[in-house]
XYZ file of C-alpha atoms in Angstrom:
69
model
C 6.530 -19.541 -1.213
C 3.999 -17.952 1.214
C 2.611 -14.375 0.735
C 3.866 -11.804 3.206
C 1.214 -9.512 4.741
C 2.054 -5.968 6.203
C 0.162 -3.742 8.400
C -0.203 -0.036 7.417
C 2.538 0.733 10.042
C 4.914 -1.703 8.473
C 4.115 -0.361 4.945
C 4.689 3.212 6.127
C 8.001 2.183 7.861
C 9.307 -0.002 4.889
C 7.999 1.992 2.003
C 8.145 5.718 3.011
C 7.510 6.716 -0.614
C 3.790 5.826 0.083
C 3.610 8.184 3.059
C 2.545 7.887 6.596
C -0.085 5.664 8.256
C -2.583 8.579 7.866
C -1.718 9.005 4.181
C -2.312 5.353 3.487
C -5.751 5.749 5.256
C -6.547 8.723 3.180
C -5.611 6.767 -0.073
C -7.896 3.973 0.951
C -10.735 6.267 1.752
C -10.360 7.932 -1.725
C -9.796 4.600 -3.414
C -6.508 5.655 -4.852
C -3.912 3.616 -3.099
C -2.511 0.092 -3.388
C -5.114 -2.735 -2.937
C -5.506 -3.951 0.595
C -7.268 -6.577 2.690
C -9.791 -5.720 5.384
C -10.609 -8.390 7.914
C -14.023 -6.959 9.033
C -16.510 -4.322 8.556
C -16.191 -0.688 9.816
C -13.524 0.495 12.102
C -13.117 -2.928 13.694
C -11.762 -4.513 10.711
C -8.030 -4.653 10.554
C -6.119 -3.640 7.296
C -3.299 -5.533 5.632
C -1.416 -5.161 2.464
C 0.365 -7.855 0.515
C 3.950 -7.053 -0.047
C 3.764 -8.080 -3.566
C 0.868 -5.727 -4.190
C 2.774 -2.634 -2.532
C 5.844 -3.510 -4.806
C 3.716 -3.734 -7.872
C 1.774 -0.453 -7.060
C 5.303 1.277 -6.703
C 6.355 -0.210 -10.072
C 3.093 0.971 -11.692
C 3.675 4.551 -10.422
C 7.308 4.677 -11.731
C 7.618 7.007 -14.623
C 10.421 6.244 -17.111
C 11.696 9.421 -18.663
C 12.079 9.498 -22.291
C 15.542 9.607 -23.706
C 16.643 12.857 -25.567
C 16.363 12.393 -29.283
């Protein structure tokens, strides 16, 4: 099975819970978002996310409420 890579635009469209393209860029800048791949230095480098990483990030952010005791 091959890994699927998504651009920030694809992530924003397919996973709106993570926010817009700008929100993803802000998270990268702050070091708070999902792991990503950058193909070069500076602004020239393209950014990609692994689909599996995005889905794991969302699972890790999921909070399970405690049942009422």
